[in-house]
Amino acid sequence: MIEAFRQTGTAAVIDREVKLKTRRRGLSASEMVESLLAMWAAGGERAEDLDQFRQDKALALLLGHELPAAQTARDFLAQFHAEDSAAAAGGQGPGRRRNGAAVGFGQGQCRTRLDLQCRRR
C-alpha cells in the first residue's frame, strides 16, 4: 500500500498541495499520511495505536521514517478542519468546513484513483 502511495505520485501531490504548520524536524505531510496508512493496514484503528507501532523498528525501516506520536497525529488530522465562525455566530455552535489542506488531500486521493483506474480497466 505504501509503495502504491509513492509510485502513483500521491505522496508528491500531498507534499505539494497540503500546506500545514510543521516543525523543521517534523515529518512531511506525505510521511504523516504514510504513517496513518501503515497503522491502519497493520490493524490500528485510532491515533493512540501509533504509540504501540512506534516501537516496531522494522516498520520504521520499511517506511524510511519514524512513526509520529499519537498526539502529533491528532494535531495533524485536526488541521484538516477549520472552524466556521459564521456558523458559531449564528448560535449553531462551531461548524466545520473543508480548508485548503483538506482540498489538497482530496487532490492526492484523485491522483491515486486516476492512476489505479488507468492501470486496471
PDB file of N, CA and C in Angstrom, residues 10-108:
ATOM      1  N   THR A  10       1.013  10.058  -5.443  1.00  0.00           N
ATOM      2  CA  THR A  10       0.139  10.638  -4.431  1.00  0.00           C
ATOM      3  C   THR A  10       0.939  11.329  -3.331  1.00  0.00           C
ATOM      4  N   ALA A  11       2.036  10.718  -2.912  1.00  0.00           N
ATOM      5  CA  ALA A  11       2.867  11.327  -1.871  1.00  0.00           C
ATOM      6  C   ALA A  11       3.371  12.691  -2.324  1.00  0.00           C
ATOM      7  N   ALA A  12       3.809  12.780  -3.572  1.00  0.00           N
ATOM      8  CA  ALA A  12       4.310  14.048  -4.100  1.00  0.00           C
ATOM      9  C   ALA A  12       3.195  15.092  -4.181  1.00  0.00           C
ATOM     10  N   VAL A  13       2.003  14.672  -4.596  1.00  0.00           N
ATOM     11  CA  VAL A  13       0.874  15.603  -4.680  1.00  0.00           C
ATOM     12  C   VAL A  13       0.529  16.124  -3.293  1.00  0.00           C
ATOM     13  N   ILE A  14       0.509  15.244  -2.308  1.00  0.00           N
ATOM     14  CA  ILE A  14       0.181  15.668  -0.946  1.00  0.00           C
ATOM     15  C   ILE A  14       1.232  16.640  -0.416  1.00  0.00           C
ATOM     16  N   ASP A  15       2.503  16.340  -0.650  1.00  0.00           N
ATOM     17  CA  ASP A  15       3.544  17.264  -0.184  1.00  0.00           C
ATOM     18  C   ASP A  15       3.452  18.611  -0.889  1.00  0.00           C
ATOM     19  N   ARG A  16       3.051  18.622  -2.142  1.00  0.00           N
ATOM     20  CA  ARG A  16       2.939  19.867  -2.889  1.00  0.00           C
ATOM     21  C   ARG A  16       1.684  20.658  -2.521  1.00  0.00           C
ATOM     22  N   GLU A  17       0.560  19.977  -2.324  1.00  0.00           N
ATOM     23  CA  GLU A  17      -0.727  20.646  -2.170  1.00  0.00           C
ATOM     24  C   GLU A  17      -1.171  20.873  -0.734  1.00  0.00           C
ATOM     25  N   VAL A  18      -0.732  20.038   0.172  1.00  0.00           N
ATOM     26  CA  VAL A  18      -1.172  20.152   1.568  1.00  0.00           C
ATOM     27  C   VAL A  18      -0.158  20.995   2.326  1.00  0.00           C
ATOM     28  N   LYS A  19      -0.567  22.182   2.669  1.00  0.00           N
ATOM     29  CA  LYS A  19       0.292  23.123   3.388  1.00  0.00           C
ATOM     30  C   LYS A  19      -0.201  23.231   4.827  1.00  0.00           C
ATOM     31  N   LEU A  20       0.552  22.624   5.723  1.00  0.00           N
ATOM     32  CA  LEU A  20       0.190  22.627   7.133  1.00  0.00           C
ATOM     33  C   LEU A  20       1.353  23.176   7.947  1.00  0.00           C
ATOM     34  N   LYS A  21       1.035  23.571   9.159  1.00  0.00           N
ATOM     35  CA  LYS A  21       2.079  24.005  10.075  1.00  0.00           C
ATOM     36  C   LYS A  21       2.894  22.782  10.477  1.00  0.00           C
ATOM     37  N   THR A  22       4.187  22.838  10.244  1.00  0.00           N
ATOM     38  CA  THR A  22       5.062  21.747  10.661  1.00  0.00           C
ATOM     39  C   THR A  22       6.353  22.339  11.210  1.00  0.00           C
ATOM     40  N   ARG A  23       6.992  21.576  12.039  1.00  0.00           N
ATOM     41  CA  ARG A  23       8.307  21.973  12.515  1.00  0.00           C
ATOM     42  C   ARG A  23       9.332  21.491  11.501  1.00  0.00           C
ATOM     43  N   ARG A  24      10.468  22.125  11.470  1.00  0.00           N
ATOM     44  CA  ARG A  24      11.510  21.753  10.509  1.00  0.00           C
ATOM     45  C   ARG A  24      11.943  20.307  10.663  1.00  0.00           C
ATOM     46  N   ARG A  25      11.953  19.824  11.870  1.00  0.00           N
ATOM     47  CA  ARG A  25      12.413  18.452  12.091  1.00  0.00           C
ATOM     48  C   ARG A  25      11.272  17.433  12.041  1.00  0.00           C
ATOM     49  N   GLY A  26      10.065  17.906  11.834  1.00  0.00           N
ATOM     50  CA  GLY A  26       8.918  17.009  11.818  1.00  0.00           C
ATOM     51  C   GLY A  26       8.756  16.271  10.504  1.00  0.00           C
ATOM     52  N   LEU A  27       7.801  15.373  10.479  1.00  0.00           N
ATOM     53  CA  LEU A  27       7.503  14.599   9.279  1.00  0.00           C
ATOM     54  C   LEU A  27       6.794  15.477   8.257  1.00  0.00           C
ATOM     55  N   SER A  28       6.989  15.151   6.991  1.00  0.00           N
ATOM     56  CA  SER A  28       6.263  15.845   5.932  1.00  0.00           C
ATOM     57  C   SER A  28       4.810  15.378   5.946  1.00  0.00           C
ATOM     58  N   ALA A  29       3.966  16.070   5.211  1.00  0.00           N
ATOM     59  CA  ALA A  29       2.552  15.674   5.140  1.00  0.00           C
ATOM     60  C   ALA A  29       2.416  14.261   4.585  1.00  0.00           C
ATOM     61  N   SER A  30       3.181  13.927   3.559  1.00  0.00           N
ATOM     62  CA  SER A  30       3.073  12.579   2.988  1.00  0.00           C
ATOM     63  C   SER A  30       3.569  11.513   3.967  1.00  0.00           C
ATOM     64  N   GLU A  31       4.596  11.830   4.744  1.00  0.00           N
ATOM     65  CA  GLU A  31       5.075  10.868   5.741  1.00  0.00           C
ATOM     66  C   GLU A  31       4.045  10.662   6.847  1.00  0.00           C
ATOM     67  N   MET A  32       3.333  11.718   7.209  1.00  0.00           N
ATOM     68  CA  MET A  32       2.263  11.563   8.199  1.00  0.00           C
ATOM     69  C   MET A  32       1.164  10.662   7.647  1.00  0.00           C
ATOM     70  N   VAL A  33       0.775  10.896   6.389  1.00  0.00           N
ATOM     71  CA  VAL A  33      -0.265  10.071   5.772  1.00  0.00           C
ATOM     72  C   VAL A  33       0.217   8.625   5.647  1.00  0.00           C
ATOM     73  N   GLU A  34       1.459   8.425   5.226  1.00  0.00           N
ATOM     74  CA  GLU A  34       2.021   7.071   5.148  1.00  0.00           C
ATOM     75  C   GLU A  34       1.966   6.382   6.500  1.00  0.00           C
ATOM     76  N   SER A  35       2.293   7.099   7.546  1.00  0.00           N
ATOM     77  CA  SER A  35       2.271   6.526   8.895  1.00  0.00           C
ATOM     78  C   SER A  35       0.866   6.073   9.273  1.00  0.00           C
ATOM     79  N   LEU A  36      -0.120   6.895   8.963  1.00  0.00           N
ATOM     80  CA  LEU A  36      -1.507   6.529   9.266  1.00  0.00           C
ATOM     81  C   LEU A  36      -1.956   5.339   8.420  1.00  0.00           C
ATOM     82  N   LEU A  37      -1.576   5.324   7.149  1.00  0.00           N
ATOM     83  CA  LEU A  37      -1.919   4.180   6.288  1.00  0.00           C
ATOM     84  C   LEU A  37      -1.290   2.896   6.810  1.00  0.00           C
ATOM     85  N   ALA A  38      -0.019   2.979   7.197  1.00  0.00           N
ATOM     86  CA  ALA A  38       0.667   1.799   7.728  1.00  0.00           C
ATOM     87  C   ALA A  38       0.006   1.311   9.011  1.00  0.00           C
ATOM     88  N   MET A  39      -0.381   2.243   9.870  1.00  0.00           N
ATOM     89  CA  MET A  39      -1.049   1.871  11.116  1.00  0.00           C
ATOM     90  C   MET A  39      -2.367   1.160  10.819  1.00  0.00           C
ATOM     91  N   TRP A  40      -3.170   1.746   9.908  1.00  0.00           N
ATOM     92  CA  TRP A  40      -4.467   1.132   9.587  1.00  0.00           C
ATOM     93  C   TRP A  40      -4.288  -0.222   8.915  1.00  0.00           C
ATOM     94  N   ALA A  41      -3.289  -0.342   8.038  1.00  0.00           N
ATOM     95  CA  ALA A  41      -3.034  -1.619   7.351  1.00  0.00           C
ATOM     96  C   ALA A  41      -2.605  -2.695   8.345  1.00  0.00           C
ATOM     97  N   ALA A  42      -1.928  -2.280   9.424  1.00  0.00           N
ATOM     98  CA  ALA A  42      -1.459  -3.223  10.441  1.00  0.00           C
ATOM     99  C   ALA A  42      -2.513  -3.502  11.508  1.00  0.00           C
ATOM    100  N   GLY A  43      -3.701  -2.935  11.358  1.00  0.00           N
ATOM    101  CA  GLY A  43      -4.778  -3.228  12.289  1.00  0.00           C
ATOM    102  C   GLY A  43      -5.064  -2.153  13.314  1.00  0.00           C
ATOM    103  N   GLY A  44      -4.325  -1.057  13.277  1.00  0.00           N
ATOM    104  CA  GLY A  44      -4.599   0.039  14.195  1.00  0.00           C
ATOM    105  C   GLY A  44      -5.876   0.753  13.788  1.00  0.00           C
ATOM    106  N   GLU A  45      -6.546   1.329  14.763  1.00  0.00           N
ATOM    107  CA  GLU A  45      -7.820   1.978  14.482  1.00  0.00           C
ATOM    108  C   GLU A  45      -7.875   3.440  14.906  1.00  0.00           C
ATOM    109  N   ARG A  46      -6.997   3.858  15.804  1.00  0.00           N
ATOM    110  CA  ARG A  46      -7.050   5.235  16.289  1.00  0.00           C
ATOM    111  C   ARG A  46      -5.635   5.732  16.557  1.00  0.00           C
ATOM    112  N   ALA A  47      -5.520   7.014  16.719  1.00  0.00           N
ATOM    113  CA  ALA A  47      -4.201   7.632  16.861  1.00  0.00           C
ATOM    114  C   ALA A  47      -3.397   7.010  18.008  1.00  0.00           C
ATOM    115  N   GLU A  48      -4.046   6.644  19.084  1.00  0.00           N
ATOM    116  CA  GLU A  48      -3.340   6.061  20.228  1.00  0.00           C
ATOM    117  C   GLU A  48      -2.588   4.789  19.853  1.00  0.00           C
ATOM    118  N   ASP A  49      -3.054   4.087  18.828  1.00  0.00           N
ATOM    119  CA  ASP A  49      -2.387   2.860  18.396  1.00  0.00           C
ATOM    120  C   ASP A  49      -0.993   3.136  17.828  1.00  0.00           C
ATOM    121  N   LEU A  50      -0.744   4.356  17.398  1.00  0.00           N
ATOM    122  CA  LEU A  50       0.577   4.702  16.872  1.00  0.00           C
ATOM    123  C   LEU A  50       1.665   4.534  17.917  1.00  0.00           C
ATOM    124  N   ASP A  51       1.335   4.797  19.169  1.00  0.00           N
ATOM    125  CA  ASP A  51       2.344   4.659  20.216  1.00  0.00           C
ATOM    126  C   ASP A  51       2.884   3.235  20.288  1.00  0.00           C
ATOM    127  N   GLN A  52       2.035   2.244  20.062  1.00  0.00           N
ATOM    128  CA  GLN A  52       2.485   0.851  20.039  1.00  0.00           C
ATOM    129  C   GLN A  52       3.302   0.573  18.775  1.00  0.00           C
ATOM    130  N   PHE A  53       2.834   1.057  17.621  1.00  0.00           N
ATOM    131  CA  PHE A  53       3.532   0.808  16.367  1.00  0.00           C
ATOM    132  C   PHE A  53       4.867   1.544  16.295  1.00  0.00           C
ATOM    133  N   ARG A  54       5.026   2.603  17.049  1.00  0.00           N
ATOM    134  CA  ARG A  54       6.302   3.339  17.071  1.00  0.00           C
ATOM    135  C   ARG A  54       7.434   2.468  17.595  1.00  0.00           C
ATOM    136  N   GLN A  55       7.117   1.465  18.364  1.00  0.00           N
ATOM    137  CA  GLN A  55       8.139   0.572  18.913  1.00  0.00           C
ATOM    138  C   GLN A  55       8.659  -0.417  17.873  1.00  0.00           C
ATOM    139  N   ASP A  56       7.959  -0.561  16.757  1.00  0.00           N
ATOM    140  CA  ASP A  56       8.335  -1.501  15.699  1.00  0.00           C
ATOM    141  C   ASP A  56       9.384  -0.852  14.799  1.00  0.00           C
ATOM    142  N   LYS A  57      10.649  -1.123  15.084  1.00  0.00           N
ATOM    143  CA  LYS A  57      11.745  -0.512  14.325  1.00  0.00           C
ATOM    144  C   LYS A  57      11.770  -1.014  12.886  1.00  0.00           C
ATOM    145  N   ALA A  58      11.302  -2.234  12.644  1.00  0.00           N
ATOM    146  CA  ALA A  58      11.267  -2.768  11.278  1.00  0.00           C
ATOM    147  C   ALA A  58      10.278  -1.978  10.416  1.00  0.00           C
ATOM    148  N   LEU A  59       9.151  -1.603  10.987  1.00  0.00           N
ATOM    149  CA  LEU A  59       8.168  -0.807  10.259  1.00  0.00           C
ATOM    150  C   LEU A  59       8.754   0.558   9.912  1.00  0.00           C
ATOM    151  N   ALA A  60       9.438   1.170  10.851  1.00  0.00           N
ATOM    152  CA  ALA A  60      10.076   2.464  10.592  1.00  0.00           C
ATOM    153  C   ALA A  60      11.139   2.328   9.501  1.00  0.00           C
ATOM    154  N   LEU A  61      11.862   1.229   9.511  1.00  0.00           N
ATOM    155  CA  LEU A  61      12.881   0.988   8.488  1.00  0.00           C
ATOM    156  C   LEU A  61      12.238   0.831   7.109  1.00  0.00           C
ATOM    157  N   LEU A  62      11.143   0.096   7.048  1.00  0.00           N
ATOM    158  CA  LEU A  62      10.426  -0.077   5.776  1.00  0.00           C
ATOM    159  C   LEU A  62       9.887   1.247   5.250  1.00  0.00           C
ATOM    160  N   LEU A  63       9.369   2.066   6.139  1.00  0.00           N
ATOM    161  CA  LEU A  63       8.814   3.356   5.737  1.00  0.00           C
ATOM    162  C   LEU A  63       9.907   4.367   5.389  1.00  0.00           C
ATOM    163  N   GLY A  64      11.041   4.237   6.054  1.00  0.00           N
ATOM    164  CA  GLY A  64      12.115   5.207   5.851  1.00  0.00           C
ATOM    165  C   GLY A  64      12.021   6.389   6.792  1.00  0.00           C
ATOM    166  N   HIS A  65      11.137   6.291   7.779  1.00  0.00           N
ATOM    167  CA  HIS A  65      10.990   7.341   8.787  1.00  0.00           C
ATOM    168  C   HIS A  65      10.269   6.770   9.996  1.00  0.00           C
ATOM    169  N   GLU A  66      10.466   7.425  11.122  1.00  0.00           N
ATOM    170  CA  GLU A  66       9.774   7.028  12.349  1.00  0.00           C
ATOM    171  C   GLU A  66       8.289   7.349  12.232  1.00  0.00           C
ATOM    172  N   LEU A  67       7.477   6.642  12.982  1.00  0.00           N
ATOM    173  CA  LEU A  67       6.060   6.968  13.039  1.00  0.00           C
ATOM    174  C   LEU A  67       5.860   8.096  14.053  1.00  0.00           C
ATOM    175  N   PRO A  68       4.836   8.914  13.849  1.00  0.00           N
ATOM    176  CA  PRO A  68       4.591  10.014  14.781  1.00  0.00           C
ATOM    177  C   PRO A  68       3.979   9.522  16.087  1.00  0.00           C
ATOM    178  N   ALA A  69       4.101  10.332  17.113  1.00  0.00           N
ATOM    179  CA  ALA A  69       3.406  10.062  18.371  1.00  0.00           C
ATOM    180  C   ALA A  69       1.914  10.271  18.147  1.00  0.00           C
ATOM    181  N   ALA A  70       1.113   9.685  18.998  1.00  0.00           N
ATOM    182  CA  ALA A  70      -0.344   9.781  18.864  1.00  0.00           C
ATOM    183  C   ALA A  70      -0.807  11.235  18.859  1.00  0.00           C
ATOM    184  N   GLN A  71      -0.285  12.051  19.759  1.00  0.00           N
ATOM    185  CA  GLN A  71      -0.704  13.453  19.818  1.00  0.00           C
ATOM    186  C   GLN A  71      -0.302  14.204  18.556  1.00  0.00           C
ATOM    187  N   THR A  72       0.847  13.899  18.016  1.00  0.00           N
ATOM    188  CA  THR A  72       1.292  14.529  16.766  1.00  0.00           C
ATOM    189  C   THR A  72       0.333  14.187  15.631  1.00  0.00           C
ATOM    190  N   ALA A  73      -0.100  12.937  15.571  1.00  0.00           N
ATOM    191  CA  ALA A  73      -1.057  12.522  14.536  1.00  0.00           C
ATOM    192  C   ALA A  73      -2.401  13.230  14.721  1.00  0.00           C
ATOM    193  N   ARG A  74      -2.856  13.336  15.982  1.00  0.00           N
ATOM    194  CA  ARG A  74      -4.118  14.046  16.240  1.00  0.00           C
ATOM    195  C   ARG A  74      -4.013  15.506  15.828  1.00  0.00           C
ATOM    196  N   ASP A  75      -2.892  16.136  16.137  1.00  0.00           N
ATOM    197  CA  ASP A  75      -2.681  17.531  15.749  1.00  0.00           C
ATOM    198  C   ASP A  75      -2.666  17.670  14.229  1.00  0.00           C
ATOM    199  N   PHE A  76      -2.046  16.745  13.544  1.00  0.00           N
ATOM    200  CA  PHE A  76      -2.006  16.750  12.087  1.00  0.00           C
ATOM    201  C   PHE A  76      -3.411  16.648  11.506  1.00  0.00           C
ATOM    202  N   LEU A  77      -4.180  15.693  11.999  1.00  0.00           N
ATOM    203  CA  LEU A  77      -5.535  15.486  11.484  1.00  0.00           C
ATOM    204  C   LEU A  77      -6.448  16.673  11.799  1.00  0.00           C
ATOM    205  N   ALA A  78      -6.242  17.291  12.947  1.00  0.00           N
ATOM    206  CA  ALA A  78      -7.083  18.433  13.330  1.00  0.00           C
ATOM    207  C   ALA A  78      -6.904  19.616  12.381  1.00  0.00           C
ATOM    208  N   GLN A  79      -5.759  19.697  11.726  1.00  0.00           N
ATOM    209  CA  GLN A  79      -5.503  20.808  10.812  1.00  0.00           C
ATOM    210  C   GLN A  79      -6.324  20.719   9.525  1.00  0.00           C
ATOM    211  N   PHE A  80      -6.998  19.604   9.296  1.00  0.00           N
ATOM    212  CA  PHE A  80      -7.794  19.441   8.085  1.00  0.00           C
ATOM    213  C   PHE A  80      -9.189  20.033   8.223  1.00  0.00           C
ATOM    214  N   HIS A  81      -9.490  20.601   9.367  1.00  0.00           N
ATOM    215  CA  HIS A  81     -10.777  21.247   9.588  1.00  0.00           C
ATOM    216  C   HIS A  81     -10.537  22.666  10.065  1.00  0.00           C
ATOM    217  N   ALA A  82     -11.344  23.565   9.575  1.00  0.00           N
ATOM    218  CA  ALA A  82     -11.268  24.958  10.024  1.00  0.00           C
ATOM    219  C   ALA A  82     -12.595  25.314  10.662  1.00  0.00           C
ATOM    220  N   GLU A  83     -12.507  26.026  11.752  1.00  0.00           N
ATOM    221  CA  GLU A  83     -13.737  26.459  12.406  1.00  0.00           C
ATOM    222  C   GLU A  83     -14.468  27.446  11.510  1.00  0.00           C
ATOM    223  N   ASP A  84     -15.751  27.285  11.392  1.00  0.00           N
ATOM    224  CA  ASP A  84     -16.577  28.196  10.609  1.00  0.00           C
ATOM    225  C   ASP A  84     -17.196  29.192  11.578  1.00  0.00           C
ATOM    226  N   SER A  85     -16.608  30.361  11.661  1.00  0.00           N
ATOM    227  CA  SER A  85     -17.068  31.342  12.640  1.00  0.00           C
ATOM    228  C   SER A  85     -18.473  31.845  12.340  1.00  0.00           C
ATOM    229  N   ALA A  86     -18.896  31.800  11.074  1.00  0.00           N
ATOM    230  CA  ALA A  86     -20.254  32.244  10.730  1.00  0.00           C
ATOM    231  C   ALA A  86     -21.295  31.336  11.377  1.00  0.00           C
ATOM    232  N   ALA A  87     -21.044  30.031  11.377  1.00  0.00           N
ATOM    233  CA  ALA A  87     -21.985  29.095  11.999  1.00  0.00           C
ATOM    234  C   ALA A  87     -22.012  29.310  13.510  1.00  0.00           C
ATOM    235  N   ALA A  88     -20.854  29.568  14.096  1.00  0.00           N
ATOM    236  CA  ALA A  88     -20.794  29.788  15.536  1.00  0.00           C
ATOM    237  C   ALA A  88     -21.521  31.077  15.909  1.00  0.00           C
ATOM    238  N   ALA A  89     -21.388  32.101  15.082  1.00  0.00           N
ATOM    239  CA  ALA A  89     -22.043  33.376  15.374  1.00  0.00           C
ATOM    240  C   ALA A  89     -23.557  33.264  15.272  1.00  0.00           C
ATOM    241  N   GLY A  90     -24.046  32.339  14.470  1.00  0.00           N
ATOM    242  CA  GLY A  90     -25.479  32.154  14.308  1.00  0.00           C
ATOM    243  C   GLY A  90     -26.094  31.317  15.402  1.00  0.00           C
ATOM    244  N   GLY A  91     -25.322  30.981  16.416  1.00  0.00           N
ATOM    245  CA  GLY A  91     -25.862  30.202  17.523  1.00  0.00           C
ATOM    246  C   GLY A  91     -25.952  28.717  17.236  1.00  0.00           C
ATOM    247  N   GLN A  92     -25.365  28.272  16.147  1.00  0.00           N
ATOM    248  CA  GLN A  92     -25.434  26.858  15.796  1.00  0.00           C
ATOM    249  C   GLN A  92     -24.247  26.083  16.358  1.00  0.00           C
ATOM    250  N   GLY A  93     -23.401  26.740  17.090  1.00  0.00           N
ATOM    251  CA  GLY A  93     -22.211  26.076  17.594  1.00  0.00           C
ATOM    252  C   GLY A  93     -21.151  26.073  16.510  1.00  0.00           C
ATOM    253  N   PRO A  94     -19.972  25.616  16.864  1.00  0.00           N
ATOM    254  CA  PRO A  94     -18.902  25.627  15.869  1.00  0.00           C
ATOM    255  C   PRO A  94     -19.204  24.664  14.726  1.00  0.00           C
ATOM    256  N   GLY A  95     -19.086  25.152  13.536  1.00  0.00           N
ATOM    257  CA  GLY A  95     -19.293  24.317  12.357  1.00  0.00           C
ATOM    258  C   GLY A  95     -17.967  23.911  11.772  1.00  0.00           C
ATOM    259  N   ARG A  96     -17.999  22.994  10.853  1.00  0.00           N
ATOM    260  CA  ARG A  96     -16.777  22.553  10.200  1.00  0.00           C
ATOM    261  C   ARG A  96     -16.916  22.773   8.707  1.00  0.00           C
ATOM    262  N   ARG A  97     -15.820  23.192   8.100  1.00  0.00           N
ATOM    263  CA  ARG A  97     -15.787  23.302   6.656  1.00  0.00           C
ATOM    264  C   ARG A  97     -14.419  22.830   6.194  1.00  0.00           C
ATOM    265  N   ARG A  98     -14.313  22.451   4.939  1.00  0.00           N
ATOM    266  CA  ARG A  98     -13.034  21.997   4.415  1.00  0.00           C
ATOM    267  C   ARG A  98     -12.122  23.189   4.204  1.00  0.00           C
ATOM    268  N   ASN A  99     -10.877  23.063   4.603  1.00  0.00           N
ATOM    269  CA  ASN A  99      -9.915  24.125   4.384  1.00  0.00           C
ATOM    270  C   ASN A  99      -8.972  23.731   3.251  1.00  0.00           C
ATOM    271  N   GLY A 100      -7.969  24.549   2.985  1.00  0.00           N
ATOM    272  CA  GLY A 100      -7.043  24.290   1.891  1.00  0.00           C
ATOM    273  C   GLY A 100      -6.313  22.966   2.034  1.00  0.00           C
ATOM    274  N   ALA A 101      -5.984  22.578   3.255  1.00  0.00           N
ATOM    275  CA  ALA A 101      -5.295  21.302   3.469  1.00  0.00           C
ATOM    276  C   ALA A 101      -6.174  20.139   3.039  1.00  0.00           C
ATOM    277  N   ALA A 102      -7.446  20.198   3.377  1.00  0.00           N
ATOM    278  CA  ALA A 102      -8.367  19.120   3.003  1.00  0.00           C
ATOM    279  C   ALA A 102      -8.551  19.072   1.492  1.00  0.00           C
ATOM    280  N   VAL A 103      -8.586  20.213   0.857  1.00  0.00           N
ATOM    281  CA  VAL A 103      -8.702  20.253  -0.598  1.00  0.00           C
ATOM    282  C   VAL A 103      -7.465  19.635  -1.232  1.00  0.00           C
ATOM    283  N   GLY A 104      -6.282  19.980  -0.718  1.00  0.00           N
ATOM    284  CA  GLY A 104      -5.034  19.383  -1.218  1.00  0.00           C
ATOM    285  C   GLY A 104      -5.005  17.890  -1.024  1.00  0.00           C
ATOM    286  N   PHE A 105      -5.491  17.419   0.119  1.00  0.00           N
ATOM    287  CA  PHE A 105      -5.554  15.988   0.373  1.00  0.00           C
ATOM    288  C   PHE A 105      -6.497  15.311  -0.624  1.00  0.00           C
ATOM    289  N   GLY A 106      -7.605  15.964  -0.925  1.00  0.00           N
ATOM    290  CA  GLY A 106      -8.545  15.432  -1.918  1.00  0.00           C
ATOM    291  C   GLY A 106      -7.907  15.310  -3.284  1.00  0.00           C
ATOM    292  N   GLN A 107      -7.038  16.252  -3.641  1.00  0.00           N
ATOM    293  CA  GLN A 107      -6.333  16.171  -4.913  1.00  0.00           C
ATOM    294  C   GLN A 107      -5.412  14.962  -4.937  1.00  0.00           C
ATOM    295  N   GLY A 108      -4.810  14.648  -3.806  1.00  0.00           N
ATOM    296  CA  GLY A 108      -3.976  13.445  -3.709  1.00  0.00           C
ATOM    297  C   GLY A 108      -4.802  12.187  -3.894  1.00  0.00           C
TER     298      GLY A 108
END
